[in-house]
mmCIF file of C-alpha atoms in Angstrom:
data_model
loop_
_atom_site.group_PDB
_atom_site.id
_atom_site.type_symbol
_atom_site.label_atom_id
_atom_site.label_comp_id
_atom_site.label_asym_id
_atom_site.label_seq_id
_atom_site.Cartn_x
_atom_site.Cartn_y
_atom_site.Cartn_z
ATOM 1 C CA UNK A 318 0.000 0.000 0.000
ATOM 2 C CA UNK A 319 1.066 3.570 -0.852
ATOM 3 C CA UNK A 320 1.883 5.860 2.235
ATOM 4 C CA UNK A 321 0.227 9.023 1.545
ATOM 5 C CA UNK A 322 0.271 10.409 5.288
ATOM 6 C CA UNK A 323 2.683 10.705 7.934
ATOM 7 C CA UNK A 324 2.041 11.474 11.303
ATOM 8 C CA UNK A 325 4.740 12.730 13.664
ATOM 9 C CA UNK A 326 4.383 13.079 17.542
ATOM 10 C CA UNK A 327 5.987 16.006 18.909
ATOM 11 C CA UNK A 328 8.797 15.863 21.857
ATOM 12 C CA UNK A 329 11.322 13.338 20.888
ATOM 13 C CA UNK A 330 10.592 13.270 17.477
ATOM 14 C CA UNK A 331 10.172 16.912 16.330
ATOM 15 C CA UNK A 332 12.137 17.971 19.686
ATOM 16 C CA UNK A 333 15.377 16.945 21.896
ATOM 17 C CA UNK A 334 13.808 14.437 24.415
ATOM 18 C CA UNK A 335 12.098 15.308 27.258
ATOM 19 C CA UNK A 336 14.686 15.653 29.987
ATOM 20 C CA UNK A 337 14.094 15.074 33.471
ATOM 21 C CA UNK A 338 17.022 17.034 35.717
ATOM 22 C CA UNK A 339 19.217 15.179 38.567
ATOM 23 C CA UNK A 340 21.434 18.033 39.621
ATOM 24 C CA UNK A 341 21.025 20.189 41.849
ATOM 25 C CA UNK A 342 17.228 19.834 41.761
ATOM 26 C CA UNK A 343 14.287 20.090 44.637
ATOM 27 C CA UNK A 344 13.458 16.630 44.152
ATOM 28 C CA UNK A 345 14.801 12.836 44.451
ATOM 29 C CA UNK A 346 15.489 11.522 40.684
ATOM 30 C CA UNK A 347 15.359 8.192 41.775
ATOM 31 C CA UNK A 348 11.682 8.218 42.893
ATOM 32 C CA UNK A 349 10.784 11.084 39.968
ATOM 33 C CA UNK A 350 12.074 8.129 37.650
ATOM 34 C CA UNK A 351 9.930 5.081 38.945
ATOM 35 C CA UNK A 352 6.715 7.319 39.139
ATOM 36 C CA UNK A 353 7.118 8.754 35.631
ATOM 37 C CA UNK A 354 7.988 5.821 33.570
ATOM 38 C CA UNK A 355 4.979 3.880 35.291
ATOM 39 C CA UNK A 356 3.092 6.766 34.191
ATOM 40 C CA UNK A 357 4.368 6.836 30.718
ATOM 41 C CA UNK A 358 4.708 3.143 29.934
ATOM 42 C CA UNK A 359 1.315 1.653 32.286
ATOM 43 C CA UNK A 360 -2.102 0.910 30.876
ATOM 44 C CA UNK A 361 -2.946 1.242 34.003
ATOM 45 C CA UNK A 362 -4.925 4.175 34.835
ATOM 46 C CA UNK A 363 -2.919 6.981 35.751
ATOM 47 C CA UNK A 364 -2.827 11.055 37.139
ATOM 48 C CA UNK A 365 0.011 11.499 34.013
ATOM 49 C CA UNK A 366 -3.018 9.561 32.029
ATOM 50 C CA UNK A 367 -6.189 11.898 33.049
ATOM 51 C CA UNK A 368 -3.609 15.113 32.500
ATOM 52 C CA UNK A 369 -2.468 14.092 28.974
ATOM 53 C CA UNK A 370 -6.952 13.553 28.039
ATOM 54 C CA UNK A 371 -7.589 16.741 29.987
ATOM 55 C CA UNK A 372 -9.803 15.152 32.474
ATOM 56 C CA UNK A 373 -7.474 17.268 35.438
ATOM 57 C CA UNK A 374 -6.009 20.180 35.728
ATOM 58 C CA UNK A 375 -2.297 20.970 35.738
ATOM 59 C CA UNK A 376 -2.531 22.402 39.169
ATOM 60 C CA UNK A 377 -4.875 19.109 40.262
ATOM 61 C CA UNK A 378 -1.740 17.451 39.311
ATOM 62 C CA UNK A 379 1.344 19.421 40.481
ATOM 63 C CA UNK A 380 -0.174 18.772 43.642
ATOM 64 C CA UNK A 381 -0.441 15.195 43.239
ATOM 65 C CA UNK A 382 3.034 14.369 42.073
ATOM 66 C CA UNK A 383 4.222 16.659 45.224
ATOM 67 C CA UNK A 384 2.750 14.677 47.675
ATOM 68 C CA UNK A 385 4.589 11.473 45.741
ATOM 69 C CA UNK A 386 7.737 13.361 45.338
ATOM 70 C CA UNK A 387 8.102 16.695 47.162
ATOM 71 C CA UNK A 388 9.698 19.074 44.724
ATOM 72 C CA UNK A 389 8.836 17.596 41.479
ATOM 73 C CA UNK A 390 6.140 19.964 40.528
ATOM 74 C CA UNK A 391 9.188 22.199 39.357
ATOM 75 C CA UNK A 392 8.885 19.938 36.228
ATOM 76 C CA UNK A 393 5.374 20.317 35.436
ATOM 77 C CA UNK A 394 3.773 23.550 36.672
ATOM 78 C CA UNK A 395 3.740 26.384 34.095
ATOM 79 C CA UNK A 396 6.166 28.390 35.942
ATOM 80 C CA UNK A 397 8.531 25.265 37.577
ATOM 81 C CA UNK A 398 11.857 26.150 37.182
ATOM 82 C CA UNK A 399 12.599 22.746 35.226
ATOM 83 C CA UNK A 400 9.819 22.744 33.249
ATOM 84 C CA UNK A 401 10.003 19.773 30.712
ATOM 85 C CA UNK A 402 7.959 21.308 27.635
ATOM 86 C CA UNK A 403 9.536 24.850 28.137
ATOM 87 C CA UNK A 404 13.247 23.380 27.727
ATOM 88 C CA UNK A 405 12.680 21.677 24.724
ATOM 89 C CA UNK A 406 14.528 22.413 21.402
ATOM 90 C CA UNK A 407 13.165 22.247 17.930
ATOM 91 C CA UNK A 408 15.161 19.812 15.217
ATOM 92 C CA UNK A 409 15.634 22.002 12.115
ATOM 93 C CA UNK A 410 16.736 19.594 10.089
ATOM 94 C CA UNK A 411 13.404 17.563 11.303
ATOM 95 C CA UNK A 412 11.070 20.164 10.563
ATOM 96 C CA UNK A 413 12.681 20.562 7.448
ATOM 97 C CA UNK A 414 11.931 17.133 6.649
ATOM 98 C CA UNK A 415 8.118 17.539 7.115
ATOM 99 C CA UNK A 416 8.180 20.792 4.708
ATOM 100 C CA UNK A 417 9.493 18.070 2.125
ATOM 101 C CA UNK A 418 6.975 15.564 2.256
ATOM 102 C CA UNK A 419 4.670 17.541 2.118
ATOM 103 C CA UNK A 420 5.863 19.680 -0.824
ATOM 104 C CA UNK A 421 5.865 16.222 -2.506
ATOM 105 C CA UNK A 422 2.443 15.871 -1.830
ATOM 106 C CA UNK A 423 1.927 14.110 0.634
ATOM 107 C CA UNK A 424 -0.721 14.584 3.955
ATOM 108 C CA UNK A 425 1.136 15.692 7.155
ATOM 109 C CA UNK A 426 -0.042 15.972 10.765
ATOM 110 C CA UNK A 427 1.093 16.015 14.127
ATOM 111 C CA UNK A 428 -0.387 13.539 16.789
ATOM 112 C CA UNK A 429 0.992 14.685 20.735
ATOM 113 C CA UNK A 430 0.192 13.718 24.111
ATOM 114 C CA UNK A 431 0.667 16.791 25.971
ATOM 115 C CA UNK A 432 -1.216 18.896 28.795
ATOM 116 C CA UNK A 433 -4.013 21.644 27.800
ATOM 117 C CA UNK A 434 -2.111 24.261 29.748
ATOM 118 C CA UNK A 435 1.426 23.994 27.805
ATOM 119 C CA UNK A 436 0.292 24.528 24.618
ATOM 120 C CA UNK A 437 1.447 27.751 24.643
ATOM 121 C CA UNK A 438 5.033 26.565 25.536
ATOM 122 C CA UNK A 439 4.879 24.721 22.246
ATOM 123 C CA UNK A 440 2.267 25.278 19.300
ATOM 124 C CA UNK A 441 3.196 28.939 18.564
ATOM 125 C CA UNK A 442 6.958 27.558 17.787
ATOM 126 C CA UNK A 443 5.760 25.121 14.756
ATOM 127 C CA UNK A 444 5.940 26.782 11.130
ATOM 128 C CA UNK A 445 2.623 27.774 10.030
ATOM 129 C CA UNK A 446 0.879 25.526 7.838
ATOM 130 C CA UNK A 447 3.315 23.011 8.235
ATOM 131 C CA UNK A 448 1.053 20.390 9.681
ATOM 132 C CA UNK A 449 -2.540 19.934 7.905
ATOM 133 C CA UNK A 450 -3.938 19.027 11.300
ATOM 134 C CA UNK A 451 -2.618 19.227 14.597
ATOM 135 C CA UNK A 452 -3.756 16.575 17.404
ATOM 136 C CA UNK A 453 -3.342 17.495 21.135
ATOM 137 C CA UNK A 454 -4.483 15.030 23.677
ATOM 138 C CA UNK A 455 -5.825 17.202 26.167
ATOM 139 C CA UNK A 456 -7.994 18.504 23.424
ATOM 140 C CA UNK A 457 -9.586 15.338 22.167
ATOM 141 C CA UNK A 458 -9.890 13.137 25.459
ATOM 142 C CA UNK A 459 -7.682 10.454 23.850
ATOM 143 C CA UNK A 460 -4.026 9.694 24.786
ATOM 144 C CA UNK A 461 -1.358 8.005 22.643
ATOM 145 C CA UNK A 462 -1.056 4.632 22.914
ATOM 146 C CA UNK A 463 -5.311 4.051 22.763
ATOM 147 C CA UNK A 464 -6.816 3.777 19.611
ATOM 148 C CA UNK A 465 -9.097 6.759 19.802
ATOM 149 C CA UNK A 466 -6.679 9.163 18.889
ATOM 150 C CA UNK A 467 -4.594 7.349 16.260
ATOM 151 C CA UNK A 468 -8.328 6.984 14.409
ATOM 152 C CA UNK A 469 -9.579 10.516 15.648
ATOM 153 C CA UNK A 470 -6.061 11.591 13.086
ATOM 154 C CA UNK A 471 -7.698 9.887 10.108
ATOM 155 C CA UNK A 472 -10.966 10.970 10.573
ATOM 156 C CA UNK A 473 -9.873 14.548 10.293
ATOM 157 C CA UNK A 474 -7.239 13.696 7.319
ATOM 158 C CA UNK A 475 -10.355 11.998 5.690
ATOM 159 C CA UNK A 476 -8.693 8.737 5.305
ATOM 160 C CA UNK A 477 -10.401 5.301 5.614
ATOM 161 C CA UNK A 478 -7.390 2.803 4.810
ATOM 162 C CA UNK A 479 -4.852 3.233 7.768
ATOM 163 C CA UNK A 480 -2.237 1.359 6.051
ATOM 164 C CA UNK A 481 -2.074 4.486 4.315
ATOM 165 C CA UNK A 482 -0.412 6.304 7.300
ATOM 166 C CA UNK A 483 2.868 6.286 8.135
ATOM 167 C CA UNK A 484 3.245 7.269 12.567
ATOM 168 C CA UNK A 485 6.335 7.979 13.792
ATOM 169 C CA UNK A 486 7.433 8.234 17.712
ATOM 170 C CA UNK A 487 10.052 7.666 19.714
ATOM 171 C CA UNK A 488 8.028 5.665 21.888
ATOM 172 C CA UNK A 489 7.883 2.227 21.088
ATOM 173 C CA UNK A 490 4.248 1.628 22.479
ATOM 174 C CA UNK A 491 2.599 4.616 20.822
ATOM 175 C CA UNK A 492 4.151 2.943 17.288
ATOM 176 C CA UNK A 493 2.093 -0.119 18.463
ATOM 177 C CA UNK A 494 -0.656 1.418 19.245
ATOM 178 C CA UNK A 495 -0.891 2.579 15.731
ATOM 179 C CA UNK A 496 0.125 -0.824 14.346
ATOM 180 C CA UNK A 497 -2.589 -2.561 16.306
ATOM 181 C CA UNK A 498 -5.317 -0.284 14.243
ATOM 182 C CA UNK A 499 -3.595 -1.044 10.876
ATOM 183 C CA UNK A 500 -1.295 2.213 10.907
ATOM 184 C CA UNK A 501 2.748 1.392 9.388
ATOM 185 C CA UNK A 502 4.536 2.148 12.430
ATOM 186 C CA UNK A 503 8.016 3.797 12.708
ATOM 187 C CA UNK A 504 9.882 3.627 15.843
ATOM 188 C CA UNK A 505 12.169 6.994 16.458
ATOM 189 C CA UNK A 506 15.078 7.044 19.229
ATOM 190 C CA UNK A 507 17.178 10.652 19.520
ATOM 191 C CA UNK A 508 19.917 8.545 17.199
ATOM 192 C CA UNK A 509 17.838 7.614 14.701
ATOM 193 C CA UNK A 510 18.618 9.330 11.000
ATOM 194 C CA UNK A 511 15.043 9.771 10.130
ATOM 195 C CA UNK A 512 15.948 10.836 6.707
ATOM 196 C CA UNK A 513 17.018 7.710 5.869
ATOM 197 C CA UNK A 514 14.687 5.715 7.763
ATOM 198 C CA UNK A 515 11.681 6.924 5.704
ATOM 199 C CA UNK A 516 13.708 6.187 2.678
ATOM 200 C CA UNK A 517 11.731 2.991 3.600
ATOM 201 C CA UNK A 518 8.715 3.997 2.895
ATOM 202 C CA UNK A 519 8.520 7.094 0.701
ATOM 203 C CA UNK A 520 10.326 8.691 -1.777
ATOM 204 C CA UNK A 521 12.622 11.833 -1.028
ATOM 205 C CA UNK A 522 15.027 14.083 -2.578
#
């Protein structure tokens, strides 16, 4: 089947990865760690979970990860002094890479979990127009890896064959939560040389 959209998540892909401090920081790293990759990687429900659908606020939840791990909310709140979304960096080269498929015709959109209240940290940075639509969890009530949002993406791209759509994130169980509805998945570490890797599946320059 003929790829004719790609969908891109946001931090990690589009972005340096997120980056959780350990020096010289209010909090233990240790116990930061084990709470947030249960909360990343879990299907079980989660605070992180309800944040990233919108169901809570981001003050609801500051206060909840500070009673789990004093100090952490400097991470998360909107004016935390380690604020994860806020220190990210944009990938030129990345971006540029998106402008290209989709000068070559093909249907681009971004697909991110992220929390209602850092949008501004991160929307107003992306190139206009460079993304026909633009998926935020906390906007749609669905959360990367269930199949809600993944299918939410086609609905608005008007596309009914999924094997038609290319997702790429640097999450390995967000790529197989697109694979499980039919999507072509493409797994994305910080190394990767994404140029190349789509080589595999659609023709560039």
């Amino acid at each position: 089947m003929v790829i004719e959209a790609v969908l891109f998540d946001y931090s990690g892909v589009l972005t340096t990865s997120l980056h959780m401090p350990t020096d010289d920081v209010p909090y233990d790293p240790d116990a930061l760690f084990v709470e947030m990759a249960a909360a990343l990687a879990s299907t079980e429900p989660h605070r992180w979970h309800e944040l990233e659908r919108g169901e809570i606020s981001l003050v609801d939840f500051c206060a909840g990860v500070e009673a789990l791990v004093p100090g952490a909310s400097s991470l998360f709140a909107m004016d935390g002094a380690h604020n994860v979304m806020a220190n990210l960096s944009l990938i030129d080269d990345r971006l540029a890479l998106v402008g290209e498929l989709k000068a070559q015709g093909l249907r681009t959109g971004l697909v991110t979990n992220n929390v209602a209240e850092w949008q501004p940290f991160w929307l107003p940075r992306l190139p206009e127009g460079l993304f026909e639509i633009v998926i935020d969890s906390a906007g749609v009530g669905h959360r990367k890896p269930e199949p809600g949002i993944y299918e939410l993406a086609m609905q608005r791209l008007g596309i009914v064959e999924p094997s038609t759509v290319l997702f790429i994130d640097d999450f390995e169980w967000n790529v197989a939560g697109a694979t499980d509805i039919g999507m072509v998945g493409l797994h994305c570490p910080a190394d990767l040389d994404l140029r190349s890797a789509l080589g595999a599946f659609v023709s560039l320059p």
